[in-house]
PDB file of C-alpha atoms in Angstrom:
ATOM      1  CA  UNK X 147      -4.977  -5.863  14.723  1.00  0.00           C
ATOM      2  CA  UNK X 148      -5.471  -5.307  11.003  1.00  0.00           C
ATOM      3  CA  UNK X 149      -8.007  -4.905   8.231  1.00  0.00           C
ATOM      4  CA  UNK X 150      -6.980  -5.616   4.593  1.00  0.00           C
ATOM      5  CA  UNK X 151      -5.716  -8.734   2.841  1.00  0.00           C
ATOM      6  CA  UNK X 152      -2.146  -7.596   3.549  1.00  0.00           C
ATOM      7  CA  UNK X 153      -2.743  -8.228   7.269  1.00  0.00           C
ATOM      8  CA  UNK X 154      -4.236 -11.682   6.652  1.00  0.00           C
ATOM      9  CA  UNK X 155      -0.821 -12.995   5.615  1.00  0.00           C
ATOM     10  CA  UNK X 156       0.571 -12.353   9.080  1.00  0.00           C
ATOM     11  CA  UNK X 157      -2.542 -13.587  10.911  1.00  0.00           C
ATOM     12  CA  UNK X 158      -2.567 -16.812   8.902  1.00  0.00           C
ATOM     13  CA  UNK X 159       1.136 -17.379   9.613  1.00  0.00           C
ATOM     14  CA  UNK X 160       0.544 -17.006  13.362  1.00  0.00           C
ATOM     15  CA  UNK X 161      -2.424 -19.374  13.323  1.00  0.00           C
ATOM     16  CA  UNK X 162      -0.698 -22.013  11.201  1.00  0.00           C
ATOM     17  CA  UNK X 163       2.390 -21.890  13.449  1.00  0.00           C
ATOM     18  CA  UNK X 164       0.186 -22.534  16.496  1.00  0.00           C
ATOM     19  CA  UNK X 165       0.574 -19.204  18.253  1.00  0.00           C
ATOM     20  CA  UNK X 166      -2.273 -18.507  20.662  1.00  0.00           C
ATOM     21  CA  UNK X 167      -4.134 -15.718  18.858  1.00  0.00           C
ATOM     22  CA  UNK X 168      -6.767 -14.874  21.474  1.00  0.00           C
ATOM     23  CA  UNK X 169      -8.602 -12.204  19.466  1.00  0.00           C
ATOM     24  CA  UNK X 170      -8.593 -10.055  16.348  1.00  0.00           C
ATOM     25  CA  UNK X 171      -9.348  -6.336  16.206  1.00  0.00           C
ATOM     26  CA  UNK X 172     -10.448  -4.961  12.836  1.00  0.00           C
ATOM     27  CA  UNK X 173     -12.473  -2.162  11.289  1.00  0.00           C
ATOM     28  CA  UNK X 174     -16.310  -2.261  11.412  1.00  0.00           C
ATOM     29  CA  UNK X 175     -18.036  -3.822   8.408  1.00  0.00           C
ATOM     30  CA  UNK X 176     -18.275  -1.367   5.505  1.00  0.00           C
ATOM     31  CA  UNK X 177     -21.531  -0.614   3.655  1.00  0.00           C
ATOM     32  CA  UNK X 178     -21.280  -1.493  -0.040  1.00  0.00           C
ATOM     33  CA  UNK X 179     -23.633  -1.587  -3.000  1.00  0.00           C
ATOM     34  CA  UNK X 180     -25.600   1.167  -4.681  1.00  0.00           C
ATOM     35  CA  UNK X 181     -27.534   2.091  -1.550  1.00  0.00           C
ATOM     36  CA  UNK X 182     -25.019   0.946   1.027  1.00  0.00           C
ATOM     37  CA  UNK X 183     -27.514  -1.606   2.279  1.00  0.00           C
ATOM     38  CA  UNK X 184     -25.037  -4.506   2.310  1.00  0.00           C
ATOM     39  CA  UNK X 185     -22.275  -4.722   4.906  1.00  0.00           C
ATOM     40  CA  UNK X 186     -18.942  -6.252   3.906  1.00  0.00           C
ATOM     41  CA  UNK X 187     -16.571  -7.692   6.481  1.00  0.00           C
ATOM     42  CA  UNK X 188     -12.850  -6.954   6.284  1.00  0.00           C
ATOM     43  CA  UNK X 189     -10.503  -9.610   4.929  1.00  0.00           C
ATOM     44  CA  UNK X 190      -9.065 -10.041   8.419  1.00  0.00           C
ATOM     45  CA  UNK X 191     -12.494 -10.603   9.954  1.00  0.00           C
ATOM     46  CA  UNK X 192     -13.419 -13.179   7.318  1.00  0.00           C
ATOM     47  CA  UNK X 193     -10.273 -15.175   7.973  1.00  0.00           C
ATOM     48  CA  UNK X 194     -10.573 -14.867  11.772  1.00  0.00           C
ATOM     49  CA  UNK X 195     -14.145 -16.145  11.683  1.00  0.00           C
ATOM     50  CA  UNK X 196     -13.143 -19.061   9.444  1.00  0.00           C
ATOM     51  CA  UNK X 197     -10.729 -20.288  12.121  1.00  0.00           C
ATOM     52  CA  UNK X 198     -12.899 -19.441  15.135  1.00  0.00           C
ATOM     53  CA  UNK X 199     -11.022 -16.437  16.547  1.00  0.00           C
ATOM     54  CA  UNK X 200     -13.115 -13.823  18.420  1.00  0.00           C
ATOM     55  CA  UNK X 201     -13.401 -10.525  16.539  1.00  0.00           C
ATOM     56  CA  UNK X 202     -13.685  -7.005  17.973  1.00  0.00           C
ATOM     57  CA  UNK X 203     -14.762  -4.128  15.707  1.00  0.00           C
ATOM     58  CA  UNK X 204     -14.674  -0.846  17.629  1.00  0.00           C
ATOM     59  CA  UNK X 205     -15.857   2.396  16.060  1.00  0.00           C
ATOM     60  CA  UNK X 206     -13.603   4.292  18.455  1.00  0.00           C
ATOM     61  CA  UNK X 207     -10.427   2.909  19.964  1.00  0.00           C
ATOM     62  CA  UNK X 208     -11.026   4.678  23.295  1.00  0.00           C
ATOM     63  CA  UNK X 209     -14.556   3.349  23.714  1.00  0.00           C
ATOM     64  CA  UNK X 210     -14.814   2.051  27.340  1.00  0.00           C
ATOM     65  CA  UNK X 211     -16.741  -1.061  26.312  1.00  0.00           C
ATOM     66  CA  UNK X 212     -14.098  -1.975  23.727  1.00  0.00           C
ATOM     67  CA  UNK X 213     -11.250  -1.363  26.197  1.00  0.00           C
ATOM     68  CA  UNK X 214     -12.926  -3.632  28.742  1.00  0.00           C
ATOM     69  CA  UNK X 215     -13.393  -6.353  26.114  1.00  0.00           C
ATOM     70  CA  UNK X 216      -9.801  -6.046  24.933  1.00  0.00           C
ATOM     71  CA  UNK X 217      -8.419  -6.191  28.459  1.00  0.00           C
ATOM     72  CA  UNK X 218     -10.468  -9.318  29.203  1.00  0.00           C
ATOM     73  CA  UNK X 219      -8.343 -11.335  26.757  1.00  0.00           C
ATOM     74  CA  UNK X 220      -5.187 -10.725  28.847  1.00  0.00           C
ATOM     75  CA  UNK X 221      -3.018 -10.624  25.731  1.00  0.00           C
ATOM     76  CA  UNK X 222       0.749 -10.738  26.308  1.00  0.00           C
ATOM     77  CA  UNK X 223       1.461  -9.009  23.000  1.00  0.00           C
ATOM     78  CA  UNK X 224      -0.387  -7.126  20.259  1.00  0.00           C
ATOM     79  CA  UNK X 225       0.614  -7.327  16.598  1.00  0.00           C
ATOM     80  CA  UNK X 226      -0.533  -4.532  14.290  1.00  0.00           C
ATOM     81  CA  UNK X 227      -0.532  -4.843  10.499  1.00  0.00           C
ATOM     82  CA  UNK X 228      -2.175  -2.237   8.214  1.00  0.00           C
ATOM     83  CA  UNK X 229      -4.585  -0.940  10.819  1.00  0.00           C
ATOM     84  CA  UNK X 230      -5.023   2.519  12.333  1.00  0.00           C
ATOM     85  CA  UNK X 231      -3.335   4.780  14.852  1.00  0.00           C
ATOM     86  CA  UNK X 232      -3.761   3.418  18.370  1.00  0.00           C
ATOM     87  CA  UNK X 233      -4.081   5.456  21.571  1.00  0.00           C
ATOM     88  CA  UNK X 234      -1.580   4.733  24.340  1.00  0.00           C
ATOM     89  CA  UNK X 235      -4.266   3.088  26.463  1.00  0.00           C
ATOM     90  CA  UNK X 236      -4.453   0.382  23.769  1.00  0.00           C
ATOM     91  CA  UNK X 237      -0.825  -0.093  22.681  1.00  0.00           C
ATOM     92  CA  UNK X 238       0.484  -0.047  26.250  1.00  0.00           C
ATOM     93  CA  UNK X 239      -2.039  -2.620  27.487  1.00  0.00           C
ATOM     94  CA  UNK X 240      -0.157  -5.923  26.916  1.00  0.00           C
ATOM     95  CA  UNK X 241       2.743  -6.763  29.242  1.00  0.00           C
ATOM     96  CA  UNK X 242       5.085  -7.196  26.252  1.00  0.00           C
ATOM     97  CA  UNK X 243       3.767  -4.150  24.414  1.00  0.00           C
ATOM     98  CA  UNK X 244       2.587  -3.743  20.817  1.00  0.00           C
ATOM     99  CA  UNK X 245       4.614  -3.945  17.638  1.00  0.00           C
ATOM    100  CA  UNK X 246       3.726  -2.982  14.082  1.00  0.00           C
ATOM    101  CA  UNK X 247       4.663  -4.629  10.783  1.00  0.00           C
ATOM    102  CA  UNK X 248       5.289  -1.738   8.372  1.00  0.00           C
ATOM    103  CA  UNK X 249       5.711  -2.212   4.607  1.00  0.00           C
ATOM    104  CA  UNK X 250       8.857  -0.102   4.243  1.00  0.00           C
ATOM    105  CA  UNK X 251      12.382   0.262   5.555  1.00  0.00           C
ATOM    106  CA  UNK X 252      11.797   2.798   8.296  1.00  0.00           C
ATOM    107  CA  UNK X 253      12.536   5.616   8.899  1.00  0.00           C
ATOM    108  CA  UNK X 254      11.877   5.959   5.166  1.00  0.00           C
ATOM    109  CA  UNK X 255       8.247   5.986   4.015  1.00  0.00           C
ATOM    110  CA  UNK X 256       6.380   6.572   7.222  1.00  0.00           C
ATOM    111  CA  UNK X 257       2.664   6.785   6.512  1.00  0.00           C
ATOM    112  CA  UNK X 258      -0.368   5.039   5.077  1.00  0.00           C
ATOM    113  CA  UNK X 259       0.828   4.172   1.542  1.00  0.00           C
ATOM    114  CA  UNK X 260       4.499   3.116   1.708  1.00  0.00           C
ATOM    115  CA  UNK X 261       4.353   0.597  -1.143  1.00  0.00           C
ATOM    116  CA  UNK X 262       2.817   3.077  -3.584  1.00  0.00           C
ATOM    117  CA  UNK X 263       5.233   5.886  -2.792  1.00  0.00           C
ATOM    118  CA  UNK X 264       8.345   3.711  -2.933  1.00  0.00           C
ATOM    119  CA  UNK X 265       7.459   2.695  -6.500  1.00  0.00           C
ATOM    120  CA  UNK X 266       6.340   6.195  -7.508  1.00  0.00           C
ATOM    121  CA  UNK X 267       9.707   7.529  -6.357  1.00  0.00           C
ATOM    122  CA  UNK X 268      11.543   4.911  -8.417  1.00  0.00           C
ATOM    123  CA  UNK X 269      13.125   3.016  -5.517  1.00  0.00           C
ATOM    124  CA  UNK X 270      14.926  -0.199  -6.440  1.00  0.00           C
ATOM    125  CA  UNK X 271      14.306  -1.768  -3.035  1.00  0.00           C
ATOM    126  CA  UNK X 272      11.922  -1.558  -0.104  1.00  0.00           C
ATOM    127  CA  UNK X 273      11.193  -3.996   2.704  1.00  0.00           C
ATOM    128  CA  UNK X 274       9.387  -4.596   5.977  1.00  0.00           C
ATOM    129  CA  UNK X 275      10.083  -3.318   9.469  1.00  0.00           C
ATOM    130  CA  UNK X 276       8.839  -4.350  12.880  1.00  0.00           C
ATOM    131  CA  UNK X 277       8.863  -1.643  15.530  1.00  0.00           C
ATOM    132  CA  UNK X 278       7.308  -0.941  18.906  1.00  0.00           C
ATOM    133  CA  UNK X 279       4.453   1.557  18.885  1.00  0.00           C
ATOM    134  CA  UNK X 280       4.798   4.879  20.653  1.00  0.00           C
ATOM    135  CA  UNK X 281       2.999   8.231  20.636  1.00  0.00           C
ATOM    136  CA  UNK X 282       3.840   9.197  17.044  1.00  0.00           C
ATOM    137  CA  UNK X 283       2.998   7.427  13.767  1.00  0.00           C
ATOM    138  CA  UNK X 284       5.675   4.965  12.569  1.00  0.00           C
ATOM    139  CA  UNK X 285       8.421   6.400  14.784  1.00  0.00           C
ATOM    140  CA  UNK X 286       8.942   3.682  17.414  1.00  0.00           C
ATOM    141  CA  UNK X 287      12.066   1.676  18.172  1.00  0.00           C
ATOM    142  CA  UNK X 288      12.954  -0.749  15.373  1.00  0.00           C
ATOM    143  CA  UNK X 289      13.187  -4.455  16.130  1.00  0.00           C
ATOM    144  CA  UNK X 290      13.858  -6.104  12.751  1.00  0.00           C
ATOM    145  CA  UNK X 291      14.052  -5.211   9.052  1.00  0.00           C
ATOM    146  CA  UNK X 292      14.116  -7.310   5.885  1.00  0.00           C
ATOM    147  CA  UNK X 293      14.793  -5.945   2.392  1.00  0.00           C
ATOM    148  CA  UNK X 294      12.792  -6.655  -0.774  1.00  0.00           C
ATOM    149  CA  UNK X 295      14.055  -5.752  -4.280  1.00  0.00           C
ATOM    150  CA  UNK X 296      11.748  -3.804  -6.609  1.00  0.00           C
ATOM    151  CA  UNK X 297      12.232  -4.779 -10.282  1.00  0.00           C
ATOM    152  CA  UNK X 298      12.199  -1.869 -12.717  1.00  0.00           C
ATOM    153  CA  UNK X 299       8.869  -2.999 -14.195  1.00  0.00           C
ATOM    154  CA  UNK X 300       7.156  -4.076 -10.933  1.00  0.00           C
ATOM    155  CA  UNK X 301       3.776  -2.627  -9.994  1.00  0.00           C
ATOM    156  CA  UNK X 302       2.038  -2.344  -6.620  1.00  0.00           C
ATOM    157  CA  UNK X 303       0.451  -5.791  -6.876  1.00  0.00           C
ATOM    158  CA  UNK X 304       3.846  -7.482  -7.229  1.00  0.00           C
ATOM    159  CA  UNK X 305       5.434  -5.622  -4.319  1.00  0.00           C
ATOM    160  CA  UNK X 306       2.282  -5.934  -2.171  1.00  0.00           C
ATOM    161  CA  UNK X 307       2.253  -9.732  -2.539  1.00  0.00           C
ATOM    162  CA  UNK X 308       5.978  -9.975  -1.830  1.00  0.00           C
ATOM    163  CA  UNK X 309       5.844  -7.782   1.268  1.00  0.00           C
ATOM    164  CA  UNK X 310       2.745  -9.566   2.568  1.00  0.00           C
ATOM    165  CA  UNK X 311       4.740 -12.828   2.691  1.00  0.00           C
ATOM    166  CA  UNK X 312       7.867 -11.123   4.016  1.00  0.00           C
ATOM    167  CA  UNK X 313       5.793  -9.293   6.638  1.00  0.00           C
ATOM    168  CA  UNK X 314       4.388 -12.570   7.904  1.00  0.00           C
ATOM    169  CA  UNK X 315       7.901 -13.998   8.216  1.00  0.00           C
ATOM    170  CA  UNK X 316       9.286 -10.997  10.087  1.00  0.00           C
ATOM    171  CA  UNK X 317       6.294 -10.966  12.451  1.00  0.00           C
ATOM    172  CA  UNK X 318       6.939 -14.575  13.484  1.00  0.00           C
ATOM    173  CA  UNK X 319      10.661 -13.933  13.883  1.00  0.00           C
ATOM    174  CA  UNK X 320       9.939 -10.850  16.013  1.00  0.00           C
ATOM    175  CA  UNK X 321       7.493 -12.757  18.218  1.00  0.00           C
ATOM    176  CA  UNK X 322      10.022 -15.549  18.717  1.00  0.00           C
ATOM    177  CA  UNK X 323      12.639 -13.059  19.870  1.00  0.00           C
ATOM    178  CA  UNK X 324      10.174 -11.484  22.298  1.00  0.00           C
ATOM    179  CA  UNK X 325       9.188 -14.899  23.683  1.00  0.00           C
ATOM    180  CA  UNK X 326      12.809 -16.013  24.046  1.00  0.00           C
ATOM    181  CA  UNK X 327      13.655 -12.773  25.854  1.00  0.00           C
ATOM    182  CA  UNK X 328      10.559 -13.059  28.086  1.00  0.00           C
ATOM    183  CA  UNK X 329       9.355  -9.724  26.769  1.00  0.00           C
ATOM    184  CA  UNK X 330      12.745  -8.145  26.177  1.00  0.00           C
ATOM    185  CA  UNK X 331      14.057  -7.780  22.651  1.00  0.00           C
ATOM    186  CA  UNK X 332      16.834  -5.566  21.383  1.00  0.00           C
ATOM    187  CA  UNK X 333      15.528  -2.523  19.519  1.00  0.00           C
ATOM    188  CA  UNK X 334      17.059   0.712  18.273  1.00  0.00           C
ATOM    189  CA  UNK X 335      15.774   4.292  17.921  1.00  0.00           C
ATOM    190  CA  UNK X 336      14.994   5.267  14.338  1.00  0.00           C
ATOM    191  CA  UNK X 337      17.229   8.324  14.437  1.00  0.00           C
ATOM    192  CA  UNK X 338      20.254   6.003  14.489  1.00  0.00           C
ATOM    193  CA  UNK X 339      19.287   4.867  10.984  1.00  0.00           C
ATOM    194  CA  UNK X 340      19.184   8.393   9.567  1.00  0.00           C
ATOM    195  CA  UNK X 341      22.593   8.683   7.928  1.00  0.00           C
ATOM    196  CA  UNK X 342      24.206  12.075   7.166  1.00  0.00           C
ATOM    197  CA  UNK X 343      24.426  11.218   3.446  1.00  0.00           C
ATOM    198  CA  UNK X 344      20.647  10.764   3.152  1.00  0.00           C
ATOM    199  CA  UNK X 345      19.271  13.842   1.413  1.00  0.00           C
ATOM    200  CA  UNK X 346      15.809  13.566   2.897  1.00  0.00           C
ATOM    201  CA  UNK X 347      13.302  11.215   4.446  1.00  0.00           C
ATOM    202  CA  UNK X 348      10.513  10.234   2.072  1.00  0.00           C
ATOM    203  CA  UNK X 349       7.005  10.109   3.491  1.00  0.00           C
ATOM    204  CA  UNK X 350       4.047   7.971   2.408  1.00  0.00           C
ATOM    205  CA  UNK X 351       0.817   9.919   2.946  1.00  0.00           C
ATOM    206  CA  UNK X 352      -2.587   8.481   2.164  1.00  0.00           C
ATOM    207  CA  UNK X 353      -3.456   8.541  -1.542  1.00  0.00           C
ATOM    208  CA  UNK X 354      -6.667  10.150  -2.754  1.00  0.00           C
ATOM    209  CA  UNK X 355      -8.296  10.194  -6.184  1.00  0.00           C
ATOM    210  CA  UNK X 356      -6.866  13.616  -7.016  1.00  0.00           C
ATOM    211  CA  UNK X 357      -3.388  12.315  -6.115  1.00  0.00           C
ATOM    212  CA  UNK X 358      -3.684   9.865  -9.023  1.00  0.00           C
ATOM    213  CA  UNK X 359      -4.127  12.471 -11.776  1.00  0.00           C
ATOM    214  CA  UNK X 360      -1.247  12.153 -14.259  1.00  0.00           C
ATOM    215  CA  UNK X 361       0.820  15.285 -14.856  1.00  0.00           C
ATOM    216  CA  UNK X 362       2.194  14.994 -18.393  1.00  0.00           C
ATOM    217  CA  UNK X 363       4.592  17.919 -17.793  1.00  0.00           C
ATOM    218  CA  UNK X 364       7.077  15.507 -16.252  1.00  0.00           C
ATOM    219  CA  UNK X 365       9.785  13.234 -17.699  1.00  0.00           C
ATOM    220  CA  UNK X 366       8.562   9.916 -19.075  1.00  0.00           C
ATOM    221  CA  UNK X 367      10.462   7.971 -16.410  1.00  0.00           C
ATOM    222  CA  UNK X 368       8.624   9.810 -13.615  1.00  0.00           C
ATOM    223  CA  UNK X 369       5.235   9.212 -15.240  1.00  0.00           C
ATOM    224  CA  UNK X 370       6.086   5.556 -15.877  1.00  0.00           C
ATOM    225  CA  UNK X 371       6.915   5.097 -12.171  1.00  0.00           C
ATOM    226  CA  UNK X 372       3.782   7.025 -11.183  1.00  0.00           C
ATOM    227  CA  UNK X 373       1.567   4.699 -13.236  1.00  0.00           C
ATOM    228  CA  UNK X 374       3.066   1.455 -11.903  1.00  0.00           C
ATOM    229  CA  UNK X 375       3.082   2.900  -8.380  1.00  0.00           C
ATOM    230  CA  UNK X 376      -0.717   3.174  -8.537  1.00  0.00           C
ATOM    231  CA  UNK X 377      -1.457  -0.044 -10.436  1.00  0.00           C
ATOM    232  CA  UNK X 378      -3.773  -1.857 -10.145  1.00  0.00           C
ATOM    233  CA  UNK X 379      -5.260   0.116  -7.239  1.00  0.00           C
ATOM    234  CA  UNK X 380      -6.116   2.983  -6.954  1.00  0.00           C
ATOM    235  CA  UNK X 381      -4.923   3.547 -10.577  1.00  0.00           C
ATOM    236  CA  UNK X 382      -3.462   6.594 -12.307  1.00  0.00           C
ATOM    237  CA  UNK X 383      -5.865   8.539 -14.548  1.00  0.00           C
ATOM    238  CA  UNK X 384      -6.131  11.475 -16.922  1.00  0.00           C
ATOM    239  CA  UNK X 385      -8.788  13.291 -18.910  1.00  0.00           C
ATOM    240  CA  UNK X 386      -8.818  12.380 -22.589  1.00  0.00           C
ATOM    241  CA  UNK X 387      -9.955  15.374 -24.621  1.00  0.00           C
ATOM    242  CA  UNK X 388     -11.834  14.521 -27.815  1.00  0.00           C
ATOM    243  CA  UNK X 389     -12.805  17.180 -30.302  1.00  0.00           C
ATOM    244  CA  UNK X 390     -16.559  17.825 -30.223  1.00  0.00           C
ATOM    245  CA  UNK X 391     -17.124  15.519 -27.232  1.00  0.00           C
ATOM    246  CA  UNK X 392     -16.932  15.697 -23.471  1.00  0.00           C
ATOM    247  CA  UNK X 393     -13.589  14.659 -21.914  1.00  0.00           C
ATOM    248  CA  UNK X 394     -13.322  10.982 -20.990  1.00  0.00           C
ATOM    249  CA  UNK X 395     -11.626   9.774 -17.803  1.00  0.00           C
ATOM    250  CA  UNK X 396      -9.028   7.157 -18.681  1.00  0.00           C
ATOM    251  CA  UNK X 397      -7.331   4.914 -16.145  1.00  0.00           C
ATOM    252  CA  UNK X 398      -3.834   3.694 -16.976  1.00  0.00           C
ATOM    253  CA  UNK X 399      -2.570   0.396 -15.570  1.00  0.00           C
ATOM    254  CA  UNK X 400       0.569  -0.101 -17.649  1.00  0.00           C
ATOM    255  CA  UNK X 401       2.841   1.959 -19.862  1.00  0.00           C
ATOM    256  CA  UNK X 402       6.160   1.674 -21.679  1.00  0.00           C
ATOM    257  CA  UNK X 403       9.058   4.076 -22.065  1.00  0.00           C
ATOM    258  CA  UNK X 404       9.887   4.399 -25.751  1.00  0.00           C
ATOM    259  CA  UNK X 405      13.046   6.504 -25.884  1.00  0.00           C
ATOM    260  CA  UNK X 406      11.437   8.473 -28.733  1.00  0.00           C
ATOM    261  CA  UNK X 407      11.894  12.215 -28.312  1.00  0.00           C
ATOM    262  CA  UNK X 408       8.748  14.337 -28.366  1.00  0.00           C
ATOM    263  CA  UNK X 409      10.461  17.737 -28.153  1.00  0.00           C
ATOM    264  CA  UNK X 410       8.230  19.191 -30.875  1.00  0.00           C
ATOM    265  CA  UNK X 411       4.982  18.092 -29.180  1.00  0.00           C
ATOM    266  CA  UNK X 412       3.102  19.598 -26.267  1.00  0.00           C
ATOM    267  CA  UNK X 413       3.048  17.402 -23.121  1.00  0.00           C
ATOM    268  CA  UNK X 414      -0.235  15.498 -23.103  1.00  0.00           C
ATOM    269  CA  UNK X 415      -0.425  15.365 -26.903  1.00  0.00           C
ATOM    270  CA  UNK X 416      -1.652  12.070 -28.345  1.00  0.00           C
ATOM    271  CA  UNK X 417      -0.143  10.108 -31.221  1.00  0.00           C
ATOM    272  CA  UNK X 418      -1.640   6.969 -32.775  1.00  0.00           C
ATOM    273  CA  UNK X 419       0.757   4.893 -34.830  1.00  0.00           C
ATOM    274  CA  UNK X 420       0.308   1.327 -36.107  1.00  0.00           C
ATOM    275  CA  UNK X 421      -2.149   0.403 -33.378  1.00  0.00           C
ATOM    276  CA  UNK X 422      -0.101   1.966 -30.579  1.00  0.00           C
ATOM    277  CA  UNK X 423      -1.235   4.787 -28.305  1.00  0.00           C
ATOM    278  CA  UNK X 424       1.411   7.331 -27.334  1.00  0.00           C
ATOM    279  CA  UNK X 425       1.222  10.420 -25.133  1.00  0.00           C
ATOM    280  CA  UNK X 426       3.899  13.087 -24.957  1.00  0.00           C
ATOM    281  CA  UNK X 427       5.675  13.752 -21.681  1.00  0.00           C
ATOM    282  CA  UNK X 428       8.170  16.547 -21.109  1.00  0.00           C
ATOM    283  CA  UNK X 429      10.947  14.620 -22.854  1.00  0.00           C
ATOM    284  CA  UNK X 430       9.742  11.520 -24.756  1.00  0.00           C
ATOM    285  CA  UNK X 431       6.699   9.626 -25.953  1.00  0.00           C
ATOM    286  CA  UNK X 432       5.187   7.239 -23.420  1.00  0.00           C
ATOM    287  CA  UNK X 433       3.187   4.303 -24.759  1.00  0.00           C
ATOM    288  CA  UNK X 434       0.006   3.385 -22.880  1.00  0.00           C
ATOM    289  CA  UNK X 435      -0.537  -0.371 -23.092  1.00  0.00           C
ATOM    290  CA  UNK X 436      -3.208  -1.286 -20.537  1.00  0.00           C
ATOM    291  CA  UNK X 437      -6.078   1.152 -19.955  1.00  0.00           C
ATOM    292  CA  UNK X 438      -9.710   1.532 -18.946  1.00  0.00           C
ATOM    293  CA  UNK X 439     -12.228   4.055 -20.182  1.00  0.00           C
ATOM    294  CA  UNK X 440     -14.825   5.271 -17.688  1.00  0.00           C
ATOM    295  CA  UNK X 441     -17.766   2.861 -17.645  1.00  0.00           C
ATOM    296  CA  UNK X 442     -15.894   0.186 -19.616  1.00  0.00           C
ATOM    297  CA  UNK X 443     -13.731  -2.830 -18.834  1.00  0.00           C
ATOM    298  CA  UNK X 444      -9.968  -2.810 -18.522  1.00  0.00           C
ATOM    299  CA  UNK X 445      -8.391  -3.583 -21.890  1.00  0.00           C
ATOM    300  CA  UNK X 446      -5.254  -3.312 -23.986  1.00  0.00           C
ATOM    301  CA  UNK X 447      -4.670  -0.012 -25.779  1.00  0.00           C
ATOM    302  CA  UNK X 448      -4.845  -1.928 -29.056  1.00  0.00           C
ATOM    303  CA  UNK X 449      -8.361  -3.193 -28.287  1.00  0.00           C
ATOM    304  CA  UNK X 450      -9.353   0.288 -27.181  1.00  0.00           C
ATOM    305  CA  UNK X 451      -8.208   1.786 -30.482  1.00  0.00           C
ATOM    306  CA  UNK X 452      -9.959  -0.966 -32.455  1.00  0.00           C
ATOM    307  CA  UNK X 453     -13.239  -0.641 -30.606  1.00  0.00           C
ATOM    308  CA  UNK X 454     -13.537   3.063 -29.898  1.00  0.00           C
ATOM    309  CA  UNK X 455     -12.869   5.209 -32.926  1.00  0.00           C
ATOM    310  CA  UNK X 456     -12.627   8.408 -30.926  1.00  0.00           C
ATOM    311  CA  UNK X 457      -9.759   9.798 -32.946  1.00  0.00           C
ATOM    312  CA  UNK X 458     -11.387   9.459 -36.369  1.00  0.00           C
TER     313      UNK X 458
END
């Protein structure tokens, strides 16, 4: 059960290792295009169809017709990767239960966007977790975990690709343990992993467009992490104010910390110097290196300054 490209990694690994994947459950095709007249299949559906696996696409997970179809496959186990919350009637259906591959080291970063929030919060490592589903989101008993280091300059794309591969590996290892135990596998409650010296549990709520608006009244390090934690998708943005013109929405894909103090400048102030674009944070100048103006292509800040003389 899964929808985006992230889930394809695990599905492909199961297929190529000759596990009997009897069916795939994914989201309904999404309307795309200017008028929504074209339907686009999910990445999981496209792969499943390419290898001849039956695909179910329920609008509602409690739909009686869907439940009957799902039950007809007599699955021993369900594997969930980047999907949606399941009702008990679905996750309790297989005789060996249902486990989820989550892109974080639970109990940290429960929620829909764990990769983004781990980078935004400046974590130096994350990982993947397999756990059995229960009534609450991302709270079930943990089966396995594998760590993944986050380089200081890594963005979402880098971590996403790494965790997609690691998630596929941990899914296969989890399945093997379940098979070898004839349905039994050792698992532990998440509260055992909450140590007294942990200040708080970070959460990973869904990210919306307004979430991505850059607040320049923060330290440069926080803004730098915010930008890479949203790059390349959904992308951090801000409104560029130009004298005598309407504000322009600018997306920022990459930035650099400069170490140059900006104590005499208002946060959000712009400085152009030798073909470089700097914006003041609460403590130092941050250089924007890879940007996109609304309605234009993604480009380097240097090309932007050469082609759009908005500051003249």
